[in-house]
CSV table of C-alpha atoms in Angstrom, one decimal:
chain,number,residue,atom,x,y,z
X,18,GLU,CA,-10.3,85.4,82.6
X,19,ALA,CA,-13.2,82.7,84.0
X,20,GLN,CA,-12.3,82.9,88.0
X,21,VAL,CA,-14.3,82.7,91.6
X,22,THR,CA,-13.2,85.4,93.8
X,23,GLN,CA,-13.4,86.0,97.4
X,24,ASN,CA,-13.5,88.2,99.8
X,25,PRO,CA,-11.6,88.6,102.4
X,26,ARG,CA,-8.9,85.8,102.0
X,27,TYR,CA,-7.4,86.3,105.1
X,28,LEU,CA,-10.0,87.7,108.6
X,29,ILE,CA,-9.0,87.3,112.3
X,30,THR,CA,-12.1,88.8,114.4
X,31,VAL,CA,-13.7,88.4,117.9
X,32,THR,CA,-16.7,86.4,118.6
X,33,GLY,CA,-20.1,87.9,118.4
X,34,LYS,CA,-18.9,90.6,115.6
X,35,LYS,CA,-21.1,90.1,112.3
X,36,LEU,CA,-18.8,89.7,109.1
X,37,THR,CA,-19.2,88.8,105.5
X,38,VAL,CA,-17.6,86.5,103.0
X,39,THR,CA,-17.9,87.7,99.4
X,40,CYS,CA,-18.3,85.0,96.4
X,41,SER,CA,-18.4,86.6,93.0
X,42,GLN,CA,-18.4,84.8,90.0
X,43,ASN,CA,-18.1,86.0,86.4
X,44,MET,CA,-19.2,82.9,84.3
X,45,ASN,CA,-22.5,83.4,84.4
X,46,HIS,CA,-23.3,80.2,86.5
X,47,GLU,CA,-26.4,79.4,87.8
X,48,TYR,CA,-24.8,76.8,90.6
X,49,MET,CA,-22.8,78.1,93.3
X,50,SER,CA,-22.3,76.9,97.1
X,51,TRP,CA,-20.2,77.8,100.3
X,52,TYR,CA,-17.9,74.4,102.1
X,53,ARG,CA,-16.1,75.1,104.9
X,54,GLN,CA,-13.0,73.0,105.4
X,55,ASP,CA,-11.3,71.4,108.2
X,56,PRO,CA,-8.7,69.1,109.1
X,57,GLY,CA,-10.0,65.3,109.7
X,58,LEU,CA,-13.4,66.6,108.3
X,59,GLY,CA,-12.9,67.2,104.4
X,60,LEU,CA,-15.2,69.2,103.2
X,61,ARG,CA,-18.9,70.2,104.4
X,62,GLN,CA,-21.4,72.3,102.3
X,63,ILE,CA,-22.9,74.9,104.1
X,64,TYR,CA,-25.1,76.3,101.3
X,65,TYR,CA,-26.4,76.5,98.1
X,66,SER,CA,-28.1,78.4,95.3
X,67,MET,CA,-29.3,76.4,91.9
X,68,ASN,CA,-30.3,80.1,90.7
X,69,VAL,CA,-30.9,84.3,92.4
X,70,GLU,CA,-33.5,83.9,94.8
X,71,VAL,CA,-32.9,79.8,95.2
X,72,THR,CA,-31.0,78.9,98.4
X,73,ASP,CA,-30.7,76.1,100.0
X,74,LYS,CA,-29.2,74.2,103.0
X,75,GLY,CA,-26.5,71.7,102.5
X,76,ASP,CA,-23.9,69.5,105.4
X,77,VAL,CA,-23.7,72.7,108.1
X,78,PRO,CA,-25.7,75.3,107.6
X,79,GLU,CA,-26.1,76.2,111.4
X,80,GLY,CA,-24.6,79.7,112.7
X,81,TYR,CA,-24.9,80.9,108.6
X,82,LYS,CA,-26.8,82.6,106.0
X,83,VAL,CA,-26.6,83.3,102.3
X,84,SER,CA,-28.4,85.7,99.6
X,85,ARG,CA,-28.8,85.7,96.4
X,86,LYS,CA,-30.4,88.6,94.7
X,87,GLU,CA,-28.3,88.3,91.8
X,88,LYS,CA,-26.1,85.6,89.8
X,89,ARG,CA,-22.7,86.7,90.0
X,90,ASN,CA,-22.6,86.9,93.8
X,91,PHE,CA,-22.9,84.2,96.5
X,92,PRO,CA,-22.0,85.8,100.3
X,93,LEU,CA,-21.6,84.1,103.2
X,94,ILE,CA,-23.0,85.5,106.1
X,95,LEU,CA,-22.0,85.2,109.9
X,96,GLU,CA,-24.1,86.6,112.3
X,97,SER,CA,-22.8,86.2,115.8
X,98,PRO,CA,-19.5,84.2,114.6
X,99,SER,CA,-17.9,81.6,117.1
X,100,PRO,CA,-14.4,80.2,117.7
X,101,ASN,CA,-15.8,76.4,116.5
X,102,GLN,CA,-16.5,78.4,112.5
X,103,THR,CA,-13.2,79.1,112.9
X,104,SER,CA,-12.0,77.0,109.4
X,105,LEU,CA,-11.0,77.9,105.9
X,106,TYR,CA,-14.3,78.5,103.8
X,107,PHE,CA,-14.1,78.0,99.9
X,108,CYS,CA,-16.9,79.2,97.5
X,109,ALA,CA,-17.7,77.6,94.4
X,110,SER,CA,-19.5,77.3,91.4
X,111,SER,CA,-20.5,75.4,88.1
X,112,PRO,CA,-23.7,76.2,85.6
X,113,PHE,CA,-26.7,74.0,85.7
X,114,GLY,CA,-26.4,72.3,88.8
X,115,LEU,CA,-23.8,70.0,89.3
X,116,ARG,CA,-24.8,68.1,86.4
X,117,THR,CA,-21.8,68.6,84.9
X,118,ASP,CA,-17.8,68.4,85.0
X,119,THR,CA,-16.9,71.6,86.0
X,120,GLN,CA,-17.5,73.2,89.4
X,121,TYR,CA,-14.3,76.4,89.7
X,122,PHE,CA,-13.4,76.3,93.6
X,123,GLY,CA,-12.6,79.9,94.2
X,124,PRO,CA,-9.2,80.9,96.1
X,125,GLY,CA,-10.7,80.0,100.0
X,126,THR,CA,-11.1,82.5,102.6
X,127,ARG,CA,-8.8,81.4,106.3
X,128,LEU,CA,-11.2,82.9,109.0
X,129,THR,CA,-10.1,83.0,112.9
X,130,VAL,CA,-12.8,83.1,115.4
X,131,LEU,CA,-11.3,84.4,118.7
O,27,GLY,CA,-28.9,61.8,105.6
O,28,GLU,CA,-26.4,60.5,103.2
O,29,ASN,CA,-22.8,59.3,104.1
O,30,VAL,CA,-19.7,59.1,102.3
O,31,GLU,CA,-16.9,57.0,104.0
O,32,GLN,CA,-12.7,57.3,102.2
O,33,HIS,CA,-9.9,54.7,102.5
O,34,PRO,CA,-7.4,55.0,103.0
O,35,SER,CA,-6.8,57.9,104.6
O,36,THR,CA,-2.7,57.6,103.7
O,37,LEU,CA,-1.5,56.1,100.6
O,38,SER,CA,2.0,56.2,99.9
O,39,VAL,CA,3.3,54.5,96.6
O,40,GLN,CA,6.4,54.3,94.3
O,41,GLU,CA,6.6,56.5,91.6
O,42,GLY,CA,5.1,54.2,88.7
O,43,ASP,CA,2.9,52.5,90.6
O,44,SER,CA,-0.2,52.3,90.4
O,45,ALA,CA,-3.2,54.2,93.5
O,46,VAL,CA,-6.8,53.6,94.8
O,47,ILE,CA,-8.7,54.9,96.5
O,48,LYS,CA,-12.5,53.6,97.7
O,49,CYS,CA,-15.3,55.2,98.9
O,50,THR,CA,-19.4,53.9,99.9
O,51,TYR,CA,-22.1,55.7,99.8
O,52,SER,CA,-25.0,55.2,101.9
O,53,ASP,CA,-27.9,56.5,100.1
O,54,SER,CA,-28.9,55.0,96.9
O,55,ALA,CA,-31.0,58.1,95.0
O,56,SER,CA,-27.4,59.9,95.6
O,57,ASN,CA,-26.2,59.4,91.3
O,58,TYR,CA,-23.7,62.0,90.8
O,59,PHE,CA,-20.1,60.9,92.0
O,60,PRO,CA,-17.0,63.7,91.5
O,61,TRP,CA,-13.5,63.3,92.3
O,62,TYR,CA,-11.2,66.0,93.9
O,63,LYS,CA,-8.1,66.8,94.4
O,64,GLN,CA,-6.2,69.5,96.7
O,65,GLU,CA,-2.5,70.3,96.3
O,66,LEU,CA,-1.3,71.9,99.6
O,67,GLY,CA,-2.5,75.4,100.1
O,68,LYS,CA,-4.1,75.3,96.7
O,69,ARG,CA,-8.5,74.8,96.3
O,70,PRO,CA,-9.7,71.8,95.3
O,71,GLN,CA,-10.3,70.8,91.7
O,72,LEU,CA,-12.8,67.8,89.8
O,73,ILE,CA,-10.3,65.7,88.8
O,74,ILE,CA,-13.1,63.2,86.9
O,75,ASP,CA,-16.6,62.3,87.8
O,76,ILE,CA,-19.4,59.7,87.0
O,77,ARG,CA,-23.1,59.4,86.9
O,78,SER,CA,-24.5,56.5,88.0
O,79,ASN,CA,-25.8,55.2,84.7
O,80,VAL,CA,-22.2,55.0,84.0
O,81,GLY,CA,-19.9,51.9,85.4
O,82,GLU,CA,-16.4,52.9,84.4
O,83,LYS,CA,-15.0,56.5,83.0
O,84,LYS,CA,-11.8,57.2,82.3
O,85,ASP,CA,-9.4,59.9,81.3
O,86,GLN,CA,-5.8,59.1,80.5
O,87,ARG,CA,-3.9,57.9,83.8
O,88,ILE,CA,-7.0,58.3,85.9
O,89,ALA,CA,-10.1,56.2,85.5
O,90,VAL,CA,-13.4,55.9,88.3
O,91,THR,CA,-15.4,52.9,88.5
O,92,LEU,CA,-18.9,52.9,90.3
O,93,ASN,CA,-21.0,49.5,92.0
O,94,LYS,CA,-24.6,50.8,92.3
O,95,THR,CA,-25.5,47.4,94.1
O,96,ALA,CA,-22.5,47.6,96.3
O,97,LYS,CA,-22.9,51.3,96.7
O,98,HIS,CA,-19.6,51.9,96.2
O,99,PHE,CA,-16.9,54.2,94.1
O,100,SER,CA,-13.5,53.8,93.5
O,101,LEU,CA,-10.8,55.9,91.8
O,102,HIS,CA,-7.7,54.1,90.0
O,103,ILE,CA,-4.1,56.1,89.4
O,104,THR,CA,-1.8,54.8,87.3
O,105,GLU,CA,2.0,55.0,86.0
O,106,THR,CA,1.5,57.4,89.2
O,107,GLN,CA,4.1,60.0,89.3
O,108,PRO,CA,5.9,63.0,92.0
O,109,GLU,CA,3.0,65.7,91.0
O,110,ASP,CA,0.3,62.9,91.4
O,111,SER,CA,1.1,63.8,95.3
O,112,ALA,CA,-2.0,65.5,96.9
O,113,VAL,CA,-5.4,65.1,99.2
O,114,TYR,CA,-7.9,63.3,97.4
O,115,PHE,CA,-12.2,63.5,98.1
O,116,CYS,CA,-14.5,61.6,96.8
O,117,ALA,CA,-17.9,62.9,96.7
O,118,ALA,CA,-22.0,61.6,96.7
O,119,SER,CA,-24.2,64.1,95.0
O,120,MET,CA,-28.0,63.8,96.4
O,121,ASN,CA,-30.7,64.0,94.3
O,122,TYR,CA,-33.8,66.0,95.8
O,123,GLY,CA,-36.7,66.1,93.2
O,124,GLY,CA,-34.7,66.4,90.3
O,125,SER,CA,-32.6,69.2,92.3
O,126,GLN,CA,-28.0,68.0,93.0
O,127,GLY,CA,-26.9,70.5,95.1
O,128,ASN,CA,-26.0,68.6,98.4
O,129,LEU,CA,-22.6,67.2,97.9
O,130,ILE,CA,-21.7,65.5,100.2
O,131,PHE,CA,-17.0,64.7,100.5
O,132,GLY,CA,-15.5,62.2,102.1
O,133,LYS,CA,-12.5,63.1,104.3
O,134,GLY,CA,-10.3,62.6,101.9
O,135,THR,CA,-7.2,61.0,100.8
O,136,LYS,CA,-3.7,62.1,102.0
O,137,LEU,CA,-1.7,60.6,98.6
O,138,SER,CA,2.3,60.3,98.6
O,139,VAL,CA,4.6,59.1,95.2
O,140,LYS,CA,7.7,58.6,96.2
O,141,PRO,CA,10.4,59.2,93.5
């Protein structure tokens, strides 16, 4: 089954404790992206990757890191999480960038930073 | 940078009526405009998109129109059904030297379809 998976689905952590949210897709897609969703603010793009070893900043990259060492994986790293990073995070993938009518979203990761 | 404004923030219609959601964008370089539907507690799903070389696109009860001159695009849902109730997001993609990766979303419209 074609899908995007994220882990963990739920995470409660404390300020300053490094964490990684994993994202994996099994569709051989070139493009992957991370978004955060906050009430009243909609979806905001954090980082995206057009292919292996190619990443770029989205709208709100501060406080986040990403890497794309393999085509299927695009982990989101929070080196020193802060309470303002409490949010719902979505990973997404699609073939050939955004020149397509199929962008698949993962199920979401709800992160709480105390 | 790009800014996408979406209106209205909430919309309530009777089943069978039409619903229209409007978005404006600021950067004339944007050339890809997708719409997403997000049901409560679920992930966003792409429902339709349009590129800047097209003025209108239809898919059954859903249509999107684009006015490049005015820099606005709209989602039209006809014959609405209760299962159309969801939050709808518009988005615009900026073109950085041929790379289309940066996607800016509107803040969303909560559509309620009353039976």
